[in-house]
Coordinates of C-alpha atoms in Angstrom, one line a residue:
Chain A
M1 CA -51.5 34.3 -7.1
K2 CA -51.6 30.5 -7.0
K3 CA -50.0 30.3 -10.4
L4 CA -47.3 32.6 -9.3
T5 CA -46.6 30.7 -6.2
Q6 CA -46.5 27.5 -8.2
A7 CA -44.0 29.0 -10.6
M8 CA -41.8 30.2 -7.8
V9 CA -41.8 26.8 -6.1
A10 CA -40.9 25.2 -9.5
V11 CA -37.9 27.5 -9.9
I12 CA -36.7 26.8 -6.4
I13 CA -37.0 23.1 -6.9
A14 CA -35.1 23.4 -10.2
C15 CA -32.4 25.3 -8.4
A16 CA -32.1 22.7 -5.7
V17 CA -31.8 20.0 -8.3
L18 CA -29.1 21.9 -10.1
G19 CA -27.3 22.6 -6.9
I20 CA -27.2 18.9 -6.0
A21 CA -26.0 18.1 -9.5
I22 CA -23.2 20.6 -9.3
Y23 CA -22.2 19.3 -5.8
K24 CA -22.1 15.7 -7.1
L25 CA -20.1 16.6 -10.2
N26 CA -17.6 18.6 -8.1
H27 CA -17.1 15.7 -5.8
A28 CA -16.8 13.2 -8.7
Q29 CA -14.2 15.6 -10.1
G30 CA -12.5 15.9 -6.7
Y31 CA -12.7 19.7 -6.8
A32 CA -14.1 20.0 -3.3
G33 CA -11.0 19.1 -1.4
K34 CA -8.8 21.5 0.6
N35 CA -5.5 21.2 -1.2
T36 CA -6.2 22.9 -4.5
L37 CA -4.2 24.9 -7.0
S38 CA -5.9 27.7 -8.9
L39 CA -4.6 28.0 -12.5
Y40 CA -5.4 31.0 -14.6
N41 CA -4.7 30.2 -18.2
W42 CA -5.7 31.1 -21.8
G43 CA -8.7 29.1 -23.0
D44 CA -7.8 25.6 -24.2
Y45 CA -4.1 26.2 -23.6
I46 CA -3.3 23.1 -21.6
D47 CA -4.0 19.4 -22.1
E48 CA -6.6 18.9 -19.4
S49 CA -5.8 15.2 -18.9
L50 CA -2.5 16.4 -17.4
L51 CA -4.4 18.1 -14.6
K52 CA -5.7 14.7 -13.6
D53 CA -2.2 13.2 -13.8
F54 CA -0.9 16.0 -11.6
Q55 CA -3.6 15.3 -9.0
K56 CA -2.8 11.6 -9.1
Q57 CA 0.9 12.3 -8.5
T58 CA 0.6 15.0 -5.8
G59 CA -2.9 14.9 -4.5
I60 CA -3.4 18.5 -5.4
K61 CA -6.5 19.3 -7.3
V62 CA -6.2 21.9 -10.1
V63 CA -9.0 24.4 -10.6
L64 CA -8.7 25.8 -14.0
E65 CA -10.0 29.2 -15.0
T66 CA -9.5 30.8 -18.3
F67 CA -9.1 34.4 -19.7
D68 CA -9.0 35.7 -23.3
S69 CA -6.5 38.6 -23.1
N70 CA -3.5 39.7 -21.1
E71 CA -5.3 42.9 -20.2
A72 CA -8.3 41.1 -18.9
M73 CA -6.1 38.9 -16.8
L74 CA -4.2 41.8 -15.4
T75 CA -7.4 43.5 -14.3
K76 CA -8.5 40.4 -12.3
I77 CA -5.1 40.0 -10.6
Q78 CA -4.6 43.6 -9.8
Q79 CA -8.0 43.9 -8.2
G80 CA -7.6 40.8 -6.0
G81 CA -10.6 38.9 -4.7
S82 CA -9.5 35.8 -6.5
N83 CA -6.4 33.9 -5.5
Y84 CA -4.7 32.6 -8.6
D85 CA -1.7 30.5 -7.8
I86 CA -0.4 30.5 -11.4
A87 CA -1.1 32.8 -14.3
V88 CA 0.2 32.7 -17.9
P89 CA 0.9 36.3 -19.3
S90 CA 2.7 37.2 -22.5
E91 CA 6.2 38.7 -22.3
Y92 CA 5.3 42.4 -22.3
M93 CA 2.7 41.7 -19.6
V94 CA 5.3 39.9 -17.4
N95 CA 7.4 43.0 -17.5
K96 CA 4.4 45.2 -16.6
M97 CA 3.3 43.0 -13.8
A98 CA 6.8 42.8 -12.4
E99 CA 7.1 46.6 -12.4
D100 CA 3.7 46.9 -10.7
N101 CA 4.9 44.5 -8.0
L102 CA 2.3 41.9 -8.7
L103 CA 4.6 38.9 -9.0
I104 CA 6.7 36.9 -6.5
P105 CA 10.4 36.2 -7.4
L106 CA 10.7 32.5 -8.2
D107 CA 12.8 30.2 -6.0
K108 CA 14.6 28.1 -8.7
S109 CA 15.7 25.5 -6.1
K110 CA 12.1 24.4 -5.9
I111 CA 12.0 23.9 -9.7
P112 CA 14.6 21.2 -10.5
N113 CA 13.2 20.7 -14.0
F114 CA 14.2 24.3 -14.8
K115 CA 17.3 22.7 -16.3
N116 CA 15.1 21.2 -19.1
L117 CA 14.6 24.6 -20.7
D118 CA 16.6 25.7 -23.7
S119 CA 19.0 28.4 -22.6
R120 CA 18.4 30.5 -25.6
F121 CA 14.9 31.2 -24.3
L122 CA 16.1 32.2 -20.9
N123 CA 17.4 35.5 -19.5
L124 CA 15.6 37.6 -22.0
P125 CA 15.1 41.4 -21.8
F126 CA 11.6 41.3 -20.5
D127 CA 12.7 39.3 -17.4
P128 CA 16.4 39.3 -16.9
G129 CA 17.6 36.2 -15.1
N130 CA 14.0 34.8 -15.2
K131 CA 13.4 36.3 -11.9
Y132 CA 9.6 36.1 -12.2
S133 CA 8.8 34.0 -15.1
I134 CA 9.3 30.7 -16.8
P135 CA 8.6 30.4 -20.6
Y136 CA 5.6 28.2 -21.3
F137 CA 5.2 28.5 -25.1
W138 CA 7.0 30.6 -27.7
G139 CA 6.7 31.5 -31.3
T140 CA 7.2 34.0 -34.1
V141 CA 5.2 36.5 -36.2
G142 CA 5.4 35.8 -39.9
I143 CA 3.5 35.5 -43.1
A144 CA 1.0 32.7 -43.8
Y145 CA 0.1 32.4 -47.4
N146 CA -1.7 30.1 -49.9
K147 CA 0.6 28.4 -52.3
K148 CA -2.2 27.3 -54.5
M149 CA -3.8 30.8 -54.9
L150 CA -0.4 32.4 -55.4
P151 CA 1.6 29.8 -57.3
D152 CA 4.4 32.0 -58.5
K153 CA 4.9 34.0 -55.3
N154 CA 7.7 33.3 -52.9
F155 CA 7.7 35.1 -49.6
N156 CA 11.1 35.6 -48.1
S157 CA 11.1 39.1 -47.1
W158 CA 8.6 41.7 -45.8
E159 CA 9.2 43.6 -49.0
D160 CA 7.3 40.9 -51.0
L161 CA 4.1 42.1 -49.4
W162 CA 4.4 45.4 -51.3
D163 CA 4.2 43.6 -54.6
P164 CA 1.4 45.4 -56.6
A165 CA 0.2 42.0 -57.8
L166 CA -1.1 41.4 -54.3
K167 CA -3.8 44.1 -54.6
N168 CA -6.5 43.6 -52.0
D169 CA -5.0 40.3 -50.8
I170 CA -3.4 40.8 -47.4
L171 CA -4.9 40.4 -43.9
L172 CA -3.2 42.5 -41.2
T173 CA -3.3 41.9 -37.5
D174 CA -5.3 44.4 -35.5
G175 CA -2.4 45.3 -33.2
S176 CA -0.2 48.4 -33.2
R177 CA 3.0 46.7 -32.1
E178 CA 2.6 44.0 -34.8
T179 CA 1.7 46.3 -37.6
I180 CA 4.0 49.3 -36.9
G181 CA 6.7 46.7 -36.0
M182 CA 6.3 45.1 -39.5
G183 CA 6.8 48.6 -41.1
L184 CA 9.9 49.1 -39.0
N185 CA 11.2 45.6 -39.8
A186 CA 10.6 46.1 -43.5
L187 CA 12.8 49.2 -43.4
G188 CA 15.5 47.3 -41.4
Y189 CA 14.9 49.0 -38.1
S190 CA 14.4 47.4 -34.8
L191 CA 10.9 46.4 -33.6
N192 CA 11.5 48.3 -30.5
D193 CA 12.5 51.5 -32.3
T194 CA 11.2 54.7 -30.7
N195 CA 13.0 57.2 -32.9
E196 CA 10.3 59.6 -34.2
K197 CA 11.9 59.8 -37.7
H198 CA 12.0 56.0 -38.1
L199 CA 8.4 55.7 -36.9
L200 CA 7.2 58.2 -39.4
E201 CA 9.1 56.4 -42.1
A202 CA 7.5 53.2 -41.1
K203 CA 4.1 54.8 -41.2
A204 CA 4.7 56.2 -44.7
K205 CA 5.9 52.7 -45.8
L206 CA 2.7 51.1 -44.4
D207 CA 0.6 53.7 -46.2
K208 CA 2.0 52.4 -49.5
L209 CA 0.9 48.9 -48.5
M210 CA -2.7 50.0 -48.0
P211 CA -3.9 49.1 -51.6
N212 CA -2.8 45.5 -50.9
V213 CA -4.6 45.3 -47.6
K214 CA -7.9 43.3 -47.7
A215 CA -8.7 43.8 -44.0
I216 CA -7.3 44.4 -40.6
V217 CA -8.6 41.6 -38.5
G218 CA -8.3 39.7 -35.2
D219 CA -8.8 36.0 -34.6
E220 CA -11.0 35.6 -37.6
A221 CA -7.9 35.7 -39.8
R222 CA -7.6 32.0 -39.0
M223 CA -10.9 31.2 -40.5
L224 CA -10.5 33.4 -43.6
L225 CA -7.2 31.8 -44.5
A226 CA -8.2 28.2 -43.8
N227 CA -11.3 28.8 -46.0
N228 CA -9.2 30.1 -48.9
E229 CA -11.0 33.5 -48.6
A230 CA -7.7 35.4 -48.4
P231 CA -4.4 34.4 -49.8
V232 CA -2.0 36.2 -47.4
S233 CA -2.0 37.1 -43.7
I234 CA 0.3 38.3 -41.1
C235 CA 0.0 35.9 -38.2
W236 CA 1.4 34.2 -35.1
S237 CA 3.2 30.9 -35.6
G238 CA 0.8 29.2 -33.1
V239 CA -2.2 30.2 -35.2
A240 CA -0.3 29.3 -38.4
S241 CA 0.6 25.8 -37.3
E242 CA -3.0 25.0 -36.6
I243 CA -4.3 26.3 -39.9
L244 CA -1.5 24.6 -41.8
D245 CA -2.8 21.3 -40.4
E246 CA -6.2 22.1 -41.7
N247 CA -5.4 23.4 -45.1
P248 CA -2.4 21.8 -46.8
D249 CA -2.3 24.6 -49.4
L250 CA -1.0 27.0 -46.8
D251 CA 2.6 27.8 -45.9
Y252 CA 4.2 30.0 -43.3
V253 CA 7.4 31.9 -43.4
V254 CA 9.3 34.2 -41.1
P255 CA 10.8 37.1 -43.2
K256 CA 14.6 37.3 -43.4
E257 CA 14.8 40.9 -42.2
G258 CA 13.6 39.9 -38.8
S259 CA 10.4 39.7 -36.9
N260 CA 9.0 39.3 -33.4
L261 CA 9.7 36.5 -31.0
W262 CA 6.9 36.1 -28.5
F263 CA 6.6 34.1 -25.2
D264 CA 3.7 33.1 -23.0
N265 CA 5.1 32.6 -19.5
I266 CA 4.3 31.0 -16.2
V267 CA 4.3 33.3 -13.2
I268 CA 3.2 33.2 -9.6
P269 CA 1.1 36.3 -8.6
K270 CA 1.6 37.9 -5.3
T271 CA -2.0 37.0 -4.3
A272 CA -1.2 33.3 -4.6
K273 CA -2.5 31.2 -1.7
N274 CA -0.9 27.9 -2.3
K275 CA 2.7 28.7 -3.4
E276 CA 4.0 25.3 -2.6
A277 CA 1.5 23.7 -5.0
A278 CA 2.4 26.4 -7.6
Y279 CA 6.0 25.3 -7.5
K280 CA 5.1 21.7 -7.7
F281 CA 2.9 22.4 -10.7
I282 CA 5.6 24.4 -12.5
N283 CA 8.1 21.6 -11.9
F284 CA 5.5 19.1 -13.2
I285 CA 4.8 21.0 -16.4
L286 CA 8.5 21.3 -17.1
D287 CA 9.0 17.6 -16.9
A288 CA 10.2 16.4 -20.3
K289 CA 7.4 13.8 -20.9
V290 CA 4.6 16.0 -19.5
N291 CA 5.8 19.0 -21.5
A292 CA 5.9 16.9 -24.7
Q293 CA 2.4 15.7 -24.2
N294 CA 1.2 19.3 -23.6
A295 CA 3.1 20.7 -26.6
E296 CA 1.6 18.0 -28.8
Y297 CA -1.9 18.9 -27.6
V298 CA -1.5 22.7 -27.8
T299 CA 0.6 22.6 -31.0
Y300 CA 2.6 25.8 -30.1
S301 CA 6.4 25.6 -29.8
T302 CA 7.7 24.5 -26.5
P303 CA 10.9 26.0 -25.0
N304 CA 11.6 22.7 -23.3
K305 CA 14.7 21.2 -24.9
A306 CA 14.3 17.9 -23.0
A307 CA 10.7 17.5 -24.2
L308 CA 11.6 17.7 -27.9
K309 CA 12.8 14.1 -28.1
Y310 CA 9.5 12.8 -26.8
M311 CA 7.6 14.6 -29.5
P312 CA 6.8 13.5 -33.1
K313 CA 9.7 14.3 -35.5
E314 CA 7.4 16.0 -38.0
M315 CA 6.6 18.6 -35.3
T316 CA 10.1 19.3 -34.0
E317 CA 11.8 19.1 -37.3
D318 CA 9.5 21.6 -38.9
K319 CA 11.8 24.6 -39.3
R320 CA 8.8 26.9 -39.6
F321 CA 7.8 26.3 -36.0
Y322 CA 11.1 25.2 -34.5
P323 CA 13.5 27.5 -36.2
T324 CA 17.2 26.9 -35.7
P325 CA 19.2 29.3 -33.4
E326 CA 20.7 30.6 -36.7
M327 CA 17.2 31.5 -37.9
T328 CA 16.1 33.2 -34.7
K329 CA 19.1 35.4 -34.6
N330 CA 17.2 38.2 -36.4
L331 CA 14.2 37.9 -34.2
E332 CA 13.5 40.4 -31.4
V333 CA 11.4 40.2 -28.3
Y334 CA 9.1 43.1 -27.6
K335 CA 10.5 45.5 -25.0
N336 CA 8.2 47.5 -22.7
L337 CA 8.5 50.9 -24.5
G338 CA 6.7 52.8 -21.8
K339 CA 3.4 54.4 -21.9
E340 CA 4.4 57.5 -24.0
N341 CA 6.0 55.5 -26.8
L342 CA 3.1 53.0 -26.8
T343 CA 0.6 55.8 -27.2
R344 CA 2.7 57.1 -30.2
Y345 CA 2.6 53.6 -31.7
N346 CA -1.2 53.4 -31.2
E347 CA -1.6 56.9 -32.7
L348 CA 0.3 56.0 -35.8
F349 CA -1.5 52.7 -36.2
L350 CA -4.9 54.5 -35.9
Q351 CA -3.9 57.0 -38.5
F352 CA -2.8 54.2 -40.8
K353 CA -6.1 52.4 -40.2
M354 CA -8.1 55.5 -41.0
A355 CA -6.3 56.2 -44.2
T356 CA -8.5 55.7 -47.2
K357 CA -7.4 53.4 -50.0
Chain B
M1 CA -62.3 36.4 -45.5
K2 CA -60.4 37.8 -42.7
D3 CA -58.0 34.9 -42.7
K4 CA -57.1 35.4 -46.3
I5 CA -53.4 34.9 -46.7
N6 CA -51.4 38.1 -46.9
W7 CA -48.5 37.0 -49.1
P8 CA -46.1 40.0 -48.8
G9 CA -46.5 39.8 -45.0
R10 CA -46.0 36.1 -44.9
L11 CA -42.9 36.3 -47.1
F12 CA -41.5 39.0 -44.8
L13 CA -42.1 36.7 -41.8
I14 CA -40.4 33.8 -43.5
V15 CA -37.4 35.9 -44.4
I16 CA -37.0 37.2 -40.9
F17 CA -37.3 33.8 -39.3
A18 CA -34.8 32.4 -41.8
I19 CA -32.3 35.1 -40.8
L20 CA -32.9 34.4 -37.1
Y21 CA -32.8 30.6 -37.3
L22 CA -30.3 29.8 -40.1
P23 CA -27.2 30.5 -38.1
I24 CA -28.4 28.3 -35.3
F25 CA -29.2 25.4 -37.7
Y26 CA -25.8 26.0 -39.4
L27 CA -24.1 25.7 -36.1
I28 CA -26.1 22.6 -35.1
F29 CA -25.4 21.0 -38.5
Y30 CA -21.6 21.3 -38.1
S31 CA -21.8 19.8 -34.6
F32 CA -22.1 16.5 -36.4
N33 CA -19.0 17.1 -38.6
S34 CA -16.4 14.4 -38.2
G35 CA -13.9 16.9 -39.8
G36 CA -13.8 18.8 -36.6
K37 CA -14.1 22.2 -38.1
M38 CA -16.9 24.6 -39.1
Y39 CA -16.4 24.0 -42.8
H40 CA -15.9 21.1 -45.2
F41 CA -18.5 18.7 -43.9
Q42 CA -16.7 15.4 -44.0
G43 CA -19.1 12.9 -42.4
F44 CA -21.6 12.3 -39.6
T45 CA -20.3 11.8 -36.1
L46 CA -21.6 12.0 -32.5
E47 CA -18.1 12.3 -31.2
F48 CA -18.5 15.9 -30.0
Y49 CA -21.7 15.0 -28.0
K50 CA -19.8 12.2 -26.4
E51 CA -16.9 14.5 -25.6
L52 CA -19.4 17.1 -24.2
F53 CA -20.9 14.6 -21.7
Q54 CA -17.4 13.4 -20.6
N55 CA -16.2 17.0 -20.0
T56 CA -17.2 17.4 -16.4
R57 CA -15.6 20.8 -16.2
L58 CA -17.8 22.1 -19.0
L59 CA -20.9 20.5 -17.6
I60 CA -20.3 22.1 -14.2
I61 CA -19.9 25.4 -15.9
V62 CA -23.2 24.9 -17.8
L63 CA -25.0 24.0 -14.5
N64 CA -23.4 27.0 -12.8
T65 CA -24.8 29.2 -15.6
L66 CA -28.3 27.8 -15.3
I67 CA -28.5 28.0 -11.5
V68 CA -27.2 31.6 -11.5
A69 CA -29.8 32.5 -14.2
L70 CA -32.7 30.9 -12.4
L71 CA -31.9 32.2 -8.9
S72 CA -31.0 35.7 -10.0
A73 CA -34.2 35.8 -12.2
L74 CA -36.3 34.7 -9.2
V75 CA -34.8 37.1 -6.7
S76 CA -34.7 40.0 -9.1
T77 CA -38.4 39.4 -10.0
I78 CA -39.4 39.5 -6.4
I79 CA -37.5 42.7 -5.7
G80 CA -38.4 44.2 -9.1
V81 CA -42.2 43.6 -8.5
M82 CA -42.0 45.2 -5.1
G83 CA -40.1 48.1 -6.6
A84 CA -42.6 48.5 -9.4
L85 CA -45.5 48.5 -6.9
A86 CA -43.7 51.2 -4.9
I87 CA -42.9 53.3 -7.9
H88 CA -46.5 53.0 -9.1
Q89 CA -47.7 54.6 -5.8
M90 CA -45.4 57.6 -6.0
R91 CA -46.4 61.1 -7.0
K92 CA -45.6 62.1 -10.5
K93 CA -42.4 64.1 -9.8
S94 CA -40.6 61.6 -7.7
K95 CA -41.9 58.8 -9.9
N96 CA -40.2 60.3 -12.9
S97 CA -36.9 60.7 -11.1
V98 CA -36.9 57.2 -9.7
L99 CA -37.8 55.8 -13.2
G100 CA -35.0 57.9 -14.6
L101 CA -32.5 56.3 -12.2
N102 CA -33.9 52.9 -13.1
N103 CA -33.4 53.6 -16.8
V104 CA -29.9 54.8 -16.4
L105 CA -29.0 51.4 -15.0
I106 CA -30.5 49.7 -18.1
V107 CA -28.6 51.8 -20.6
S108 CA -25.3 52.1 -18.9
P109 CA -22.6 49.9 -20.5
D110 CA -22.1 46.4 -19.0
V111 CA -18.4 46.9 -18.9
I112 CA -18.7 49.8 -16.5
I113 CA -21.2 48.0 -14.3
G114 CA -19.0 45.0 -14.2
A115 CA -15.9 46.9 -13.4
S116 CA -17.7 48.8 -10.6
F117 CA -19.0 45.6 -9.2
L118 CA -15.5 44.2 -9.2
I119 CA -14.2 47.2 -7.3
L120 CA -17.1 47.1 -4.9
F121 CA -16.8 43.4 -4.1
T122 CA -13.1 43.5 -3.6
T123 CA -13.1 46.5 -1.4
A124 CA -15.9 45.0 0.6
G125 CA -13.7 41.9 1.0
L126 CA -16.3 39.6 -0.6
K127 CA -14.6 36.7 -2.3
L128 CA -15.3 36.5 -6.0
G129 CA -17.2 33.4 -7.0
F130 CA -20.8 32.2 -7.0
Y131 CA -22.2 34.9 -4.7
S132 CA -20.5 37.8 -6.4
V133 CA -21.9 36.6 -9.8
L134 CA -25.3 36.0 -8.3
L135 CA -25.5 39.4 -6.7
S136 CA -24.4 41.3 -9.7
H137 CA -26.9 39.4 -11.9
I138 CA -29.7 40.2 -9.5
A139 CA -28.6 43.8 -9.5
F140 CA -28.6 44.3 -13.3
S141 CA -31.9 42.3 -13.7
I142 CA -34.0 44.3 -11.3
P143 CA -34.4 47.4 -13.5
I144 CA -35.6 45.2 -16.3
V145 CA -38.2 43.5 -14.2
V146 CA -39.4 47.0 -13.0
L147 CA -39.7 48.1 -16.6
M148 CA -41.7 45.0 -17.6
V149 CA -44.1 45.2 -14.6
L150 CA -44.9 49.0 -14.5
P151 CA -46.9 49.1 -17.8
K152 CA -49.2 46.4 -16.5
L153 CA -49.7 48.3 -13.3
G154 CA -50.5 51.4 -15.4
E155 CA -53.1 49.4 -17.3
M156 CA -54.9 48.4 -14.2
S157 CA -57.9 50.6 -13.4
P158 CA -57.8 52.2 -10.0
S159 CA -61.5 51.5 -9.5
L160 CA -60.6 47.8 -9.4
I161 CA -58.7 48.3 -6.2
D162 CA -61.3 50.7 -4.8
A163 CA -64.0 48.1 -5.5
A164 CA -61.9 45.4 -3.7
R165 CA -61.5 47.6 -0.7
D166 CA -65.2 48.5 -0.6
L167 CA -66.0 44.9 -0.5
G168 CA -63.8 44.6 2.6
A169 CA -60.5 43.2 1.3
S170 CA -57.5 43.7 3.5
P171 CA -54.4 45.3 1.9
W172 CA -52.8 41.8 1.6
G173 CA -56.0 40.6 0.1
V174 CA -56.0 43.3 -2.5
L175 CA -52.4 42.6 -3.4
S176 CA -52.7 38.8 -3.6
K177 CA -56.2 38.5 -5.0
V178 CA -56.4 41.5 -7.3
T179 CA -53.1 43.3 -8.1
L180 CA -50.7 40.3 -8.5
P181 CA -53.0 38.2 -10.7
F182 CA -53.6 41.2 -12.9
I183 CA -50.0 41.9 -13.4
A184 CA -48.9 38.2 -13.6
P185 CA -48.2 38.4 -17.4
G186 CA -45.8 41.3 -16.7
I187 CA -44.1 39.4 -13.9
L188 CA -43.6 36.4 -16.0
A189 CA -42.2 38.5 -18.8
G190 CA -39.9 40.2 -16.4
F191 CA -38.8 36.8 -15.0
F192 CA -38.0 35.5 -18.5
M193 CA -36.2 38.7 -19.5
A194 CA -34.1 38.5 -16.4
L195 CA -33.4 34.8 -17.2
T196 CA -32.1 35.5 -20.7
Y197 CA -30.1 38.6 -19.6
S198 CA -28.3 36.5 -17.0
L199 CA -27.7 33.6 -19.4
D200 CA -26.0 35.6 -22.0
D201 CA -24.2 38.3 -20.0
F202 CA -20.5 38.3 -20.6
A203 CA -19.2 41.7 -19.7
V204 CA -20.4 42.0 -16.1
T205 CA -19.9 38.3 -15.4
F206 CA -16.3 38.3 -16.6
F207 CA -15.3 40.8 -13.9
V208 CA -16.9 39.1 -11.0
T209 CA -16.1 35.4 -11.7
G210 CA -13.2 33.9 -9.7
N211 CA -12.0 31.1 -7.4
G212 CA -13.0 28.4 -9.8
F213 CA -16.5 29.6 -10.5
S214 CA -17.1 30.5 -14.1
T215 CA -20.1 30.7 -16.5
L216 CA -20.5 29.6 -20.1
S217 CA -20.1 33.0 -21.7
V218 CA -16.8 33.7 -20.0
E219 CA -15.5 30.2 -20.8
I220 CA -16.4 30.4 -24.5
Y221 CA -14.9 33.9 -24.9
S222 CA -11.6 32.7 -23.5
M223 CA -11.5 29.8 -26.0
A224 CA -11.3 32.4 -28.8
R225 CA -7.6 32.3 -29.1
Q226 CA -7.4 28.6 -29.7
G227 CA -10.5 28.5 -31.9
V228 CA -13.8 27.3 -30.4
S229 CA -14.1 23.6 -30.7
L230 CA -17.2 21.7 -32.0
T231 CA -18.0 20.6 -28.5
I232 CA -19.4 24.1 -28.0
N233 CA -21.5 23.5 -31.1
A234 CA -22.8 20.3 -29.6
L235 CA -23.5 22.1 -26.3
S236 CA -25.4 24.9 -28.2
A237 CA -27.5 22.2 -30.0
V238 CA -28.4 20.6 -26.7
L239 CA -29.3 23.9 -25.1
F240 CA -31.4 24.9 -28.1
L241 CA -33.3 21.6 -27.9
V242 CA -33.9 22.0 -24.2
T243 CA -35.2 25.6 -24.8
M244 CA -37.5 24.4 -27.5
L245 CA -38.9 21.7 -25.2
V246 CA -39.4 24.1 -22.4
V247 CA -41.2 26.6 -24.7
A248 CA -43.4 23.7 -26.1
A249 CA -44.2 22.5 -22.6
Y250 CA -45.1 26.1 -21.6
Y251 CA -47.5 26.5 -24.5
A252 CA -49.0 23.1 -23.9
V253 CA -49.8 24.0 -20.3
A254 CA -50.9 27.5 -21.1
G255 CA -53.1 26.3 -24.0
R256 CA -54.9 23.7 -21.8
K257 CA -55.7 26.3 -19.2
K258 CA -57.2 28.7 -21.7
I259 CA -59.6 26.0 -22.9
R260 CA -60.7 25.3 -19.3
V261 CA -61.3 28.9 -18.6
G262 CA -63.2 29.2 -21.9
G263 CA -65.3 26.2 -20.9
R264 CA -66.3 27.8 -17.6
K265 CA -67.7 30.8 -19.4

């Protein structure tokens, strides 16, 4: 009994020490104040030194929380219990959240820096008139490949993936919209096609690709490519720009038939407590210099036109990640296809995955 | 003769330990990589350790994780021991049904437990944050403690308690002088199981964190999209070292006591 009591006291003392340490750190960080902004963002998707700058400028402390998928974020916001002032969903999720009445319409007069945004990234189908959302980062879906391992291959078109020489070489992304969309694009159809005949054609086309597929993977594609363990992968431009930095043998290309244009967007959820701070923060992050610093840190492409001139030239002049308007003409943004069509996509994707080589 | 080395057995042990420890050492090794990635070791650097100790947000999250683990393990051990004592007293039929309910909680998927806690807390109007995480960790740890303590109670001979009563011990006396010391190893095991469960739980914790309160597992998961930085490797190395020290200290204390007891004999 004595030993147990001692152990219990030891645990309680340890807790007290930890509690004091947390309190001290929170104060040192300035988190304990009243005027706070709760930011719900992807992990490592903002330069955290900017949060301190924001606090210096406005006196508002930013509490950062992170999520790892759109769906996970949606669950937390839908259920309430936590008052996020700003969230950063991808485009299809903005659409869904707006439909579910989870977002507040933005008052543009409180965001003077809205003018810094490039007009070609505004007023897109997932949020006409940018009623609910402001683009945060954008990018494309394309092919990342290893020039050294495939010296005589040149990827320009989706069709190049079907080359029999690429047997067991390609990594696909584990997403139904991405993969079925690639099949549709390869045939010259729209990414948002819901025509049953076209979908089946795309599926048949993909089946023929199967001998070339090495694996259907998630985030580990980055590692496999960078380590030269696979020569070709379908991937997002943000991922590509990072691994290109690490491994100079790699290159990235957006096929000429067209591909997907994606956006991560800033929104204010209905449950927000400190809307004034949220507006101030949005305006802050849209400031040209601040945005440039953030884009340099995150390395994804920024939709902020004014920020580009504060960024290193080798970043902004890289056509692979900052394609010209001419090059983005063929790119499509995902539309919300509705539950039924999405199920159809998932079904076809599952059938494709289960097919034996 | 008894201590003769059993080579196949020893080899097996070495292989198993290598499988268990190599990934950890691999990870620690790369925490010193100046190249900044988990491959191509370029050179030795302590940069990530420096970064770790400057990252107040990450440190707060680490401390949060530890305090939740310790507190939830403590509370769930107390409740779990009381529960085990009660279950032990029951008749066979009701005992089996209660144990069944206990086991259902252990095998049910974390995701479901997490989602139901989220719904429960939000409908009850409890704000997500420290208390919601603590409460849910206590809840999922209790069944484990019960399961660790019950076998010890089963091992205990009933005549031990009868003898204590015959010698005039009060119910409290029996509990504190006989029962609890006897089941102490089970209680400690339950405490440490609860501690580890709480430390590495992601699924339940993800649902109930909020309002600026987060734990390490949730934070590391959400870094996945950008690639986990070597600061996390450095943090893992530090945590591994601390764990090793705690275990070593435990054995040092426990070993000394054994000698004293032996001497008294």
